[in-house]
Structures are given as C-alpha cells and as structure tokens.
Amino acid sequence: MNNKKSIILTFFFIAVIIIGISLVSCTNQSSKGMIIVARVPVDNFSFNEENICHNFPGACLMAINLAESAGSEINLTPDFYSACFPQISYDAKHLLFTGQKSKNDPWQVWEMDLKKKKSRKVTDFEESCCTPDYLPGERLVFSREMPDTGTGPSRALFTMNLDGSNLQQITFHPHINYVQTILRDGRILMLSKQIFPKKGEIKSLAIRPNGTKAEIFYKGIKGSIAGVRVRETGKGLIYFTEQDTGKLKKRDIVSIHQNRPLHTKVNYTKDIAGSFYSVLPASSKELLVSFCPSGDQTIGLYTFNIDDKSVKESLPGGSKYHFIDPVLVEPYERPRNLPIMELNLSYPTGLIMCQDINLTALTGNNGESIPKATKIEVLGMNKSLGIVPVEEDGSFFLKVIADLPFRIRTLDENNKVIVSSSDWIWIRPFERRGCVGCHEDHELAPENIVPLAVNGWPVLIPVDTINSLEKRKTFELGDMH
Amino acid sequence: MKKKGLIYLFIALAVILLLGVPAHRMSREHVNYITAVEDHPLNCFSCHLYIQKDNFLAKLVNTTYLSPFNLAVSPDGGKLYIVAQEGDVLVVIDSQSDQVLDKIPVGKHPHSVVLNHAGNTAFVSNQWEDNIYEIDLNSLNVIDTLKTGSGPAGMVLSKDEKFLYVVNSFGNEVSVIELDSKTEKKRLVAGNNPTGLAISHSGDLIYVSSRRVLPRPARAPVKTEMTVIDATKQRVKERKMFKHAYMMENVEFASTGDLAVATLIRLKNLVPSIQVEQGWMMTHGFGIIETGEDGRIIQLLTDEPNSYYSDPFDVVITPDGEKAFISSSGIDVINVIDLNKVRKLIAESTPEELKTYSNHLGISSRYVLKRIPTGANPKGLVLSPDGKYLYVAERLEDRIAVINTKTLETEKHIDLDGPSRITMARKGRRLFNNSGRTFQNQYGCYTCHPDAAEDGVAYNMAGVGMGRNVTNTQTLRDVGDIPPFKWNGHNQSVYKQDGMRFSTYLTRTEPYNYDELDALVSYIVTGIINPPNLAYNPTGELTEAQKRGEKVFFRTHTNCGKDIKPKDRCYVCHPPPDFTNKNFENVGSLSESDDSIPFDTPQLNNLSSSSPFLHDGRAKTLEEIWTTYDPGDRHGITSDMTKDDLNDLVKFLRSIRDARYYTKYYSEEYEELLKEYYSNNEYRNLK
C-alpha cells in the first residue's frame, strides 16, 4: 500500500511540474514578438515646424503581434484619454509612456506593468511631462515643461527614482529639451533647441544622468529637424528620422555611428518618396518603420530593408489612424550605470577651465584667422557676470555658481568682442569641466600641457565687472572647494 | 528517545543562533570594512581563498598559463614559434595542421624570438634571466646561452647575420652580440625602458623604441626617445624625440624604405584629470618616422571621438608597404591602417595641420580600414612570409588568431594547449588588461601600470581643485601585504581602491560588479610579482659599496656621533621585508600645490626601476630626494653624509629586491635594531 501511495504521489508531483512549466511557457510565448505602438487619430496628428516633439491627444497604445493576422491588436490604454511615447524597460516587463487620463489633464509620465496591464502614475506635476526613458538603477529621465521666467516656454530634463523619490533637475539652460534615448555608454541623448536670447538650431546633446558634461553629439544641416526618438543598435549605429529643409518637409531614415556621430550620417531613404516618422531596428538588415507613402495616406508600420532599400507594408494605418513609435517587447542590454557620486549637492559651485581661448575652429571673413583674444566675458541670462583676463597661454579657470546657466565670449584688450557667445553652459555642484578652446573642433583632444590658469586659484563667477589679477589672487584663499 | 532527540536538536539550534548572530554581525562588519561597501556578499572565498599566494590552497586554486607574447614564423611559413611569457617555454606549432609540435623550456619570463634567415636557429630573450637562449630548430634543443645586459627584450639580426642586437629593457641599452664569438661586443645607451627594435630593409639603420619618458623637471612636457643606431658603424646616430608621447612598445620599417611606424600613447598627465570625454586622459595611436634626411616625426591617432583603442602594442607592415596592422591590446582589436592614405595625408598637410591631427580624434576615419576583433589581450604580431596571414598572440587566451590579410577576417584560432580552466586570478588579469570598464574604453589598468608596475609619470589627478595634488603613479607589484593604498592612504584594501571611488573619479563609468572586483583583487594580490633585481642584486650577496650603504640605512648615529632620533632613521619608516611601516609620515616633501597631509610610506622593493621618485615624481633620481628636495633633514638625516655615503646608500637602495627575500629575518646585525623599535606585535605585522 505504501508503495502504491508513493507512486501516486510521484506521478502527481510530476504532473504538477509539467503543467507549471507549460503555463510558464505559454505566458512567455504570449509576449514574444509583440510590438507596442502609438495609434494616433488622423485629425490629431500634425507636425508644426516650431514644435519638435508632439504629444497626440486621443492617441492610445496598442499591443500588436505582427506575425498574426489582423484583429490581434490589444488596446493597452483604454482608460486613458491619450497615451503615447512608449518605452520598454530592460527586462521587458514594464512600459513607460506619456498620458492624459482626461482631455484637460497635463501630460504626465505613467508606467504600465505589462503582465497585469495596470498603469500607475509616475509624475504628478502641474506642468506637462513627456518622453520618459528608463535609467539604470531603478530611475527614469523625462522632459518637463518649465515656468516661463521671461525667456519663453522651455523644457528641462529631470531624473527621478521610479518610486517618485529623489527628483533632480539636470538641465539648466534656456532650451527646449526632450529625451531621445539612453546611449549604451550610459549617457542621455537629448534633443535640444535654444529659445533664449534667440531661437537656435535643433541639436542632439549627450549628457551624463547627473547633468554633468553636456556636449554636442549631433547636429544636422541648418534647418533640419531630427526626430525625438532614436534607437541605438548593439553595434553602435543610431537610427532616427530627420526632416529635411526642402519644401516638401520630407522625413528620412538616417543613421549616425556612436563612435563619431558628427561625421557619420547616412541617409537611407532620400530617393524614396514618402516620409518616415519613426524607426526601430528589428534585425541587422531590417528596420520597423512608421511610413507614409504619400500625403493622402495614413502612416502605417512597414519593414525597411537596409540593403535593397525596399519598403514592405506590415500594418497599414487605415483611414482613421496613424501608427507611430513602435517598440519591441523584448529584453535588451541595459546601458552602463554611470556613477553620480561626482556631484556633491551641498557644494554651491563648480569649476571650469579652458586650455586656450584662441584655439578655435572658427575663421574670420575670407578665411583669415581670428585676432587674438586676451579676456573672456561670462554672460548670464540678463547681464554680464564678469570680465576675466586670461593667462598668457589663453587659459582660464573659473569657479561658477552651480546650476547657473552662462555663456562665454572672448574679448580683446579693449573689450571688443572677438568670438561671440558659446552655447549655454552650466556646471553642477562640485563638477569639474574642461574645454580645449572656444568654439573648438569637438573632436580635438587637449594638448598635454599644464594650463597656466590652474596654477592659481579659480576666479569666482559672478564677479565685479572688471576683475584684476591682484583681486583674483585675494579671492578664495582658504576656500579650497 | 524521540524526546531526547528533540531536546538535542533544540539545544543545537539555540547554540547556532547564539553564536551565529554575533558571528554574522562580525562577518558583516569585517566584509564591509575590507570592501568599503555594505552589500558585498558574505563570501569567504573572495578574500580567503582566491588571494592565497603560495600555499596549498593557492596551488589548488591557481594554475600557470602559457600567455603567448611574441612570435616568429619560419621562412617557409610552415611553423610558428611562440614565446610563452608565463609558461617559460617556446611553443612550436605546425601552422598547417595547427598541431603543437613541442614546448621547448627556455629561461624566465621570455620576451621575444627571432629566427635566422635559414630558419634553423632561433634566439629567445629571457627578460628575467639577462640572457638569450640559442635554439637549434632541427633538434629543438637549446644549444647555447648568450649573456646580455639587464632585461633583454626585443632583438634583431644584422643583415649579414653576424650580429644580434638586443634591447636591454631594464638597463636602457642595446647589446651588440657578435655571433661568431657569442660575446657582447658593444653596449649602446638607448632611451628609457626600451623594448622594441627594428632594422631597415637596407640593414643600415636600427630603430629602438622606448616605453618610458625621459627624465625631466616636474610638470614639464614629456618626451620619449626613439634611438637611431647606425648598424654599419654600430653607433648611436641620432636620438629622435617623440613629444607628448610614450609607451612606444614596438617599431617596424616599411619595405618601401620611406618610413617606419611605432606604436605609442599620447598621454595627458599634465592636464587636470577632470573628465574622460574628448580624449581628456589618454589617446592612442602610432608614430610615423620619415627615414629620409631631415625626416619628420608625425603622430596620428587610431582613436575615435567616442571610442578609444587603448594600449597599442605591436605593429607589422605588409611586404608591399601598404598596410600596417596594430594590436590594440587594451580593447582586443587589430587596427588595419592604410599607409598609402597616411602618406597622402602627410604629403597634403601643413606642419600646423599635422600638429592638430596628432590630437584629432576624427582623423583615423581617413586611414583606418577596419578594426578586427580578437580574443583577450592581443600582443605580438607576425605576418606569414607571403603576407597572406597575420598571426596574433592572444596572450590571455593561450591561443593564436589567424587573420586573412586580404579579407581582413579571422579564419581560425590555434590553441596552444594551455590550461582549460580560467582561474579567478586569470579573470582578474583579463580585466586588468582590458579598458572595457573605462568610459569609452579610453584606458585600462595596464595603461598607467604597464606590466603591473608604474609608467614613470606623475598625473594631475585633480582630487581637489585642478592644479593641486599631483601624484606619481605607484607600482602594483607585490602590494597585497602593504595596505593602505594611494599616496594619502585613504584606501584600506585593494577592494576599496578599485571600488566605487575608482569608478567615480578614474574610470568614470559603471563600477566593477562584485564578481569582477573579486577577480581583479585576486590578480592584483596574487598574480603580480617583482622581477628579479639581476642588475643590482642577483644573488643576495651585496657588494662592498652596497654593504656600506646598508650600514648607512641602518645607522643610529650621525658621522659626528650624534644620536639620530628613531623617527629620523631610515629603517624605522622603511623596515624590511616590504621596506614600509605602512604608516603615515610627513617627510617635508609637500609642495605648495599639495594639501597638507602625511603620506602612506611607500615600499622600496625593486626601487631601481621606478623613477621618478617622491609623491609627485619631482625627484628624477634617488640622489635628488636628498640633494635637491630635502635641505632640512626632514626625510631622514643626510646633511652630515659625504657624497660617498650618499652614493653607497643609493647603491644599497637599488639592491633591495622583492619582499619574499626578506621574510625570514633581515640579518642578525639589524634584527635587533628592528625589534628595539617595534613591539613584538608590530614587528610580526611587518612580516
């Protein structure tokens, strides 16, 4: 009898295990191959040249299995008025998106559990938030509308823990900023446009998640508009769409290489009629794209072959909707988790040095070289923060109030402007930053010399209008930062 | 009975709980202290198994790999001869069948192998034995041993094969060995830590590439020597200077005769180390040396703006002179350089433009044809005689990669029959030699610690501010027993040294995970030993001058008979075996740009090869420590010494060998002095 019992028990456990495995297998199979895409009502879809990023009222997020026949779409956000900008977590278990519960709500960041299909609110501000993306270490980054302080509407990037704690603003310049992606090296790539004192060109800047070391990553030809979402492959190719400067405002698929982004742009679709609105690498040869073949058609999902440039329809938009921003529900390699310890938020200042302000990629009229500058002027939002003589070798060394945006221009001994203002810079608390020159070639490494300026103490910015060397020496003695 | 069993069980559980809880807390505190974090797994093996050096456990856990370093190919291309640096053998491979034919035992830490034109004789330089083995390749036996200078490394045969030129890497010389008599005929002074050399195709010129910068004043721009030897006269013809560059591991002539190519690193030690972006710490590339009269030196990079190809080691040039292959050993890549495009770039550029290009991270797109991935730590390269194949010594894989030079693809790997299991220390060594854990792969541990020693350069580490606290790179050889670490002694363990702060301020990327940290620590603590000090103390028997110097080192009274306070006696701060008391001392060596802190006393083992000296590297020689930088007798009492006393002291300091030679007792004469000063516990701790 005991033997019989043992045998029955054994078979029972085996059966339980088999059923359990098959259930698990079923669950995994159901999410494989799925993509999530924003479905946007045709009437609510418009690209205004001034707006480089759009939230689409009435949009929803659809989960679609492209391998199955039509009818397999699932609306993931039926209880939202609008939902767009999906972004998958590294383990493919969660999804960040931008949404509105009702029409007049400010856009906020939400996170969905993809298994339970339940969403929770991540941000809860009066201002609108959008373009969220995951950061390593259970954090996220997103763009948030900033109060207008007289510079016009701007947007800054913020990081936060996924549980809503530890909110940190990480950009401080008068720009409109949107998160494009998190690069594999751990930096945030952001689409950025200056709004003050005058509107600037759209550029992509790379920045560390603690807001330090912002630098130019990519800029298109003048007047072009890069798409917000970019996707980096495991081999370092970064795909995105870009609107050209022609009358048709055609949008093409372009790529740059992470190793040398300023000079490796490839346009894959300039000879293809129609516009592309988003791109997702599906394999080494194929991209899943949002494409509109002509002005009277809607945007659907297509497969683009990089080799033969063919475009094949996967999911047409239909008459009422466009499909944009596809993401694949698959785990992917987490970017590097860059250390944040370099910052010390209790420090009110940061340091910046330049090797030689006369090292520049600019040339004068008719290609002649720029006259030598002997001073710099640090410009704040509305006033000069000080004029500082540089050292004989053209170097300077400043201690600036942290998180205060400023620009630098170079002057001659008569305070005449030699090189006009740089882009906006900010230094985070306890950050140390270095530059090679002024408007220098961004691919130039520094010469191996001791900049004369760092042999002494830094000059505090803001300072009085005129700053003498003697006055500088008495600054900051005992204040060793 | 059942009740008794339950009671026993209960008692056992209670005992476990009573002992276990405090034991767990103690373990947690102990691990937290050693690792400087609060969540390192409580895994005793990390520290207490994988860092055993030479006991039974160490033998169990570790193994000896081959570690192929340099190689040569027979004139018919049929055989490969590979120097196995760790295995102390010359591995002979049939390049067609990939069979290992033999492993010929050679001397300690072999460096290079050259074959004669007939392919029947090989010469292997034994870097840690100061000799060369001559091997008959028919019988595969060592038939002779040739004496050299200190640390023989690269070699070339003269065109007529009458002479063998050998670089003595520790002695900074080139030995000219006459092969008929097997004797050294001449010794030529060459650079600082030279390792590579090449002979022109005409046979009249030899270039010798050095790794370390030449001595220069503190904070002065660096330069490294490429020594040019007139091979017909066997004299130094010229000393070419590479500015702002160092670590020229190897050099090669193009068969076209117009240029030679040397690997190099363009360091940024004078620039405050405040970021990695934009090539701020290190850039890597090669030097072109035009061989004609008034030939220029042009430096170019292999790096890209967001990706660096660190630690270039070897260079070979195709027979047609059109392509160069460079092994970037820090990132496991072979850079393929189109030399015709380089020639064109040089011809079309002004001197100002060329100067700019030496720092330009985008210029490599003009001449780098391809970057071929390899296994771990690619080092020596050799081309097959027909130029069709490139053989790559993948040092930390124990194998050779075979690359087709036309398709630029790897065709196969040849396994050298090394150990199949990868030990923790081997994993750590791979991490040490790979720059993949630094932001954008810009540099690895090896970059500043070549051969796990130091690179002879002081860095503006910008610990506070930007121009302050310049620090001299310290050696990592045999450091496991001498915490704390860093000049300021802030790091109580190697774990902490390589932990979170390391990633924040040095590598500037994600820190090592705990498994990686365990492996790295295992390698640093167990896998790095000092080379023998053959130049100054080959047997432990000191010369007369060294013995006099030893007396000075251990003296307790000045020449006038005045008592020297213990804190001013050399042996008190620098007691054997490591010649450090592992304490903080202020010896008056702070400069204006230093924060006011005492320094962790450095060890003195194998001091002879680690100039410059003092915490900021301002003393170019040992003598300068006292003659120039200690006027007030704060670094020991030396003002009463004669020049001979100081010379003898320096000779003794140079004779100090690895700590393992001093572990039993130092010498009876001085043992008492040491015991007099240190309590029993302290003295035991020193050992």
Coordinates of C-alpha atoms in Angstrom, one line a residue, chain B residues 308-572:
Chain B
Y308 CA 39.3 54.5 -27.9
Y309 CA 41.7 51.8 -28.9
S310 CA 44.0 51.5 -26.0
D311 CA 47.4 50.2 -25.4
P312 CA 48.7 49.7 -28.9
F313 CA 51.4 47.0 -28.6
D314 CA 52.9 45.6 -31.8
V315 CA 53.0 46.8 -35.4
V316 CA 53.7 44.8 -38.6
I317 CA 53.7 46.1 -42.2
T318 CA 52.7 44.1 -45.3
P319 CA 55.6 43.3 -47.7
D320 CA 54.2 45.9 -50.2
G321 CA 54.4 48.6 -47.6
E322 CA 50.7 49.5 -48.0
K323 CA 49.1 48.2 -44.8
A324 CA 50.0 48.2 -41.2
F325 CA 48.4 46.1 -38.5
I326 CA 48.5 47.4 -34.9
S327 CA 47.4 45.2 -32.0
S328 CA 45.4 47.4 -29.6
S329 CA 45.9 45.1 -26.6
G330 CA 43.7 47.0 -24.3
I331 CA 40.5 46.6 -26.3
D332 CA 41.1 43.3 -28.2
V333 CA 41.2 44.8 -31.6
I334 CA 43.6 44.8 -34.6
N335 CA 43.6 48.2 -36.3
V336 CA 44.3 48.0 -40.0
I337 CA 46.0 51.1 -41.3
D338 CA 46.1 52.1 -44.9
L339 CA 49.6 53.5 -45.1
N340 CA 49.1 55.0 -48.6
K341 CA 46.4 57.2 -47.2
V342 CA 48.7 58.1 -44.3
R343 CA 51.3 59.1 -46.8
K344 CA 48.8 61.1 -48.7
L345 CA 47.6 62.8 -45.6
I346 CA 51.1 63.7 -44.6
A347 CA 52.0 65.0 -48.0
E348 CA 49.0 67.2 -48.3
S349 CA 49.1 68.7 -44.8
T350 CA 51.0 71.7 -43.4
P351 CA 53.1 71.3 -40.3
E352 CA 50.3 73.1 -38.3
E353 CA 47.7 70.8 -39.6
L354 CA 49.8 67.7 -38.7
K355 CA 50.2 69.1 -35.2
T356 CA 46.5 69.4 -34.9
Y357 CA 45.9 65.9 -36.3
S358 CA 48.1 64.4 -33.5
N359 CA 45.2 65.3 -31.2
H360 CA 42.4 64.9 -33.6
L361 CA 40.0 62.0 -32.7
G362 CA 38.3 62.1 -36.1
I363 CA 41.3 61.8 -38.3
S364 CA 41.5 58.0 -38.0
S365 CA 38.5 57.7 -40.3
R366 CA 40.8 58.7 -43.1
Y367 CA 43.2 55.8 -42.8
V368 CA 41.8 53.0 -40.6
L369 CA 40.4 50.4 -43.0
K370 CA 39.0 48.1 -40.4
R371 CA 39.1 47.1 -36.8
I372 CA 39.3 43.3 -36.4
P373 CA 38.1 41.9 -33.0
T374 CA 40.3 39.4 -31.3
G375 CA 40.5 37.4 -28.2
A376 CA 41.8 38.7 -24.9
N377 CA 44.8 40.9 -24.9
P378 CA 46.3 40.7 -28.4
K379 CA 50.1 41.3 -28.2
G380 CA 52.8 40.2 -30.7
L381 CA 52.1 40.1 -34.4
V382 CA 53.8 38.4 -37.3
L383 CA 53.0 38.1 -41.0
S384 CA 53.4 34.9 -42.9
P385 CA 56.3 35.2 -45.4
D386 CA 53.9 35.6 -48.3
G387 CA 51.9 38.3 -46.4
K388 CA 48.7 36.3 -46.7
Y389 CA 48.2 35.7 -43.0
L390 CA 48.6 37.7 -39.8
Y391 CA 49.2 35.7 -36.7
V392 CA 48.2 37.3 -33.4
A393 CA 49.3 36.2 -30.0
E394 CA 46.2 36.4 -27.9
R395 CA 48.0 36.5 -24.6
L396 CA 45.2 35.9 -22.1
E397 CA 43.6 33.2 -24.3
D398 CA 46.6 31.0 -24.7
R399 CA 46.0 30.8 -28.4
I400 CA 46.9 32.4 -31.8
A401 CA 44.5 34.1 -34.1
V402 CA 45.0 33.7 -37.8
I403 CA 43.7 36.6 -39.9
N404 CA 43.4 36.7 -43.6
T405 CA 45.1 39.9 -44.7
K406 CA 43.0 40.2 -47.8
T407 CA 39.6 39.7 -46.4
L408 CA 40.6 41.1 -43.0
E409 CA 38.6 38.4 -41.3
T410 CA 39.7 35.9 -38.7
E411 CA 40.0 32.5 -40.3
K412 CA 40.8 30.3 -37.3
H413 CA 42.4 30.1 -33.9
I414 CA 45.3 27.8 -32.9
D415 CA 45.0 26.5 -29.4
L416 CA 48.4 26.2 -27.6
D417 CA 47.2 23.5 -25.2
G418 CA 47.3 25.8 -22.2
P419 CA 45.1 25.0 -19.1
S420 CA 41.4 24.9 -20.0
R421 CA 40.0 26.3 -16.7
I422 CA 40.0 30.0 -16.1
T423 CA 41.0 30.8 -12.6
M424 CA 39.8 33.8 -10.6
A425 CA 43.2 35.5 -11.0
R426 CA 43.2 35.0 -14.7
K427 CA 39.8 36.6 -15.0
G428 CA 41.2 39.4 -12.9
R429 CA 44.2 39.7 -15.2
R430 CA 41.9 40.0 -18.2
L431 CA 40.0 42.8 -16.5
F432 CA 43.3 44.5 -15.6
N433 CA 44.5 44.4 -19.2
N434 CA 41.2 45.5 -20.8
S435 CA 39.9 49.0 -21.0
G436 CA 36.3 48.0 -21.5
R437 CA 35.5 49.1 -17.9
T438 CA 36.6 52.6 -18.5
F439 CA 34.3 55.2 -20.1
Q440 CA 34.5 54.8 -23.9
N441 CA 37.4 52.3 -23.4
Q442 CA 39.8 55.1 -23.1
Y443 CA 42.4 53.3 -20.9
G444 CA 42.7 50.3 -18.6
C445 CA 44.7 49.5 -15.5
Y446 CA 47.6 48.4 -17.7
T447 CA 47.8 51.8 -19.4
C448 CA 49.2 53.5 -16.3
H449 CA 50.5 50.3 -14.8
P450 CA 52.3 48.6 -17.7
D451 CA 53.5 45.1 -16.6
A452 CA 51.5 45.9 -13.4
A453 CA 54.3 48.3 -12.3
E454 CA 54.1 52.1 -12.9
D455 CA 54.5 54.2 -16.0
G456 CA 57.1 56.7 -14.6
V457 CA 54.7 59.7 -14.9
A458 CA 53.0 61.9 -12.4
Y459 CA 49.4 62.9 -13.0
N460 CA 47.4 65.9 -12.2
M461 CA 44.7 63.8 -10.6
A462 CA 42.7 66.9 -9.7
G463 CA 41.5 65.5 -6.4
V464 CA 40.7 68.9 -5.2
G465 CA 40.5 71.8 -7.5
M466 CA 42.5 71.4 -10.7
G467 CA 46.2 72.2 -10.3
R468 CA 46.8 70.6 -7.0
N469 CA 47.9 67.3 -5.6
V470 CA 50.0 65.9 -8.5
T471 CA 50.7 62.3 -7.8
N472 CA 53.3 59.9 -9.1
T473 CA 52.0 56.5 -10.3
Q474 CA 52.8 53.8 -7.8
T475 CA 53.7 50.2 -8.7
L476 CA 51.2 47.4 -8.1
R477 CA 53.8 44.7 -7.8
D478 CA 53.5 42.7 -4.7
V479 CA 51.3 45.2 -2.9
G480 CA 48.8 42.7 -1.4
D481 CA 50.5 42.9 2.0
I482 CA 51.1 46.6 2.4
P483 CA 47.8 48.4 2.9
P484 CA 46.7 51.1 3.0
F485 CA 46.7 52.3 -0.6
K486 CA 47.1 55.6 -2.5
W487 CA 49.6 58.2 -1.5
N488 CA 47.2 59.6 1.0
G489 CA 46.5 56.1 2.4
H490 CA 42.7 56.5 2.2
N491 CA 42.0 53.1 0.9
Q492 CA 42.4 50.3 3.4
S493 CA 42.1 47.5 0.9
V494 CA 42.6 46.8 -2.8
Y495 CA 38.8 46.3 -2.9
K496 CA 38.2 49.8 -1.8
Q497 CA 41.0 51.1 -4.1
D498 CA 39.2 49.6 -7.1
G499 CA 35.7 50.2 -5.9
M500 CA 33.2 53.0 -6.1
R501 CA 35.5 56.0 -5.9
F502 CA 37.7 54.4 -8.5
S503 CA 34.8 54.4 -10.9
T504 CA 33.7 57.9 -10.0
Y505 CA 37.0 59.6 -10.4
L506 CA 39.1 57.4 -12.7
T507 CA 37.1 55.1 -14.9
R508 CA 34.0 57.3 -14.8
T509 CA 31.7 54.6 -15.7
E510 CA 29.8 51.8 -14.0
P511 CA 31.9 50.2 -11.3
Y512 CA 33.0 46.6 -11.3
N513 CA 30.4 44.2 -10.0
Y514 CA 31.4 42.1 -7.1
D515 CA 32.5 39.1 -9.1
E516 CA 34.7 41.3 -11.2
L517 CA 36.1 43.0 -8.2
D518 CA 36.9 39.7 -6.6
A519 CA 38.7 38.6 -9.7
L520 CA 40.6 41.9 -10.1
V521 CA 41.7 41.8 -6.4
S522 CA 42.7 38.2 -6.8
Y523 CA 45.0 39.1 -9.6
I524 CA 46.5 42.1 -8.0
V525 CA 47.2 40.4 -4.7
T526 CA 48.4 37.1 -6.0
G527 CA 49.4 37.4 -9.7
I528 CA 51.9 40.3 -9.8
I529 CA 55.4 39.7 -8.6
N530 CA 58.6 41.7 -8.9
P531 CA 61.1 40.7 -11.5
P532 CA 64.5 39.6 -10.0
N533 CA 66.9 42.5 -9.4
L534 CA 69.6 41.0 -11.5
A535 CA 71.2 44.3 -12.3
Y536 CA 72.0 45.2 -8.7
N537 CA 71.5 42.2 -6.6
P538 CA 71.4 38.9 -8.5
T539 CA 72.2 36.5 -5.6
G540 CA 71.5 38.4 -2.4
E541 CA 75.3 38.8 -1.8
L542 CA 75.8 42.5 -1.5
T543 CA 78.8 44.3 -3.0
E544 CA 81.1 46.2 -0.7
A545 CA 79.6 49.5 -1.6
Q546 CA 76.1 48.1 -1.0
K547 CA 77.1 46.8 2.3
R548 CA 78.4 50.2 3.3
G549 CA 75.1 51.6 2.1
E550 CA 73.3 49.1 4.2
K551 CA 75.1 50.4 7.2
V552 CA 74.1 53.9 6.3
F553 CA 70.5 52.7 6.0
F554 CA 70.5 51.2 9.4
R555 CA 72.6 53.8 11.2
T556 CA 71.6 55.2 14.5
H557 CA 74.2 57.9 14.8
T558 CA 75.4 60.6 12.5
N559 CA 79.0 60.8 11.3
C560 CA 79.7 63.1 14.2
G561 CA 78.4 60.6 16.7
K562 CA 75.1 62.3 17.5
D563 CA 72.2 60.1 18.2
I564 CA 69.6 60.0 15.4
K565 CA 66.1 60.0 16.8
P566 CA 64.3 56.8 15.8
K567 CA 61.7 58.7 13.7
D568 CA 64.6 60.0 11.5
R569 CA 66.2 56.6 10.9
C570 CA 65.7 55.1 7.5
Y571 CA 64.9 51.6 8.8
V572 CA 62.2 52.8 11.1

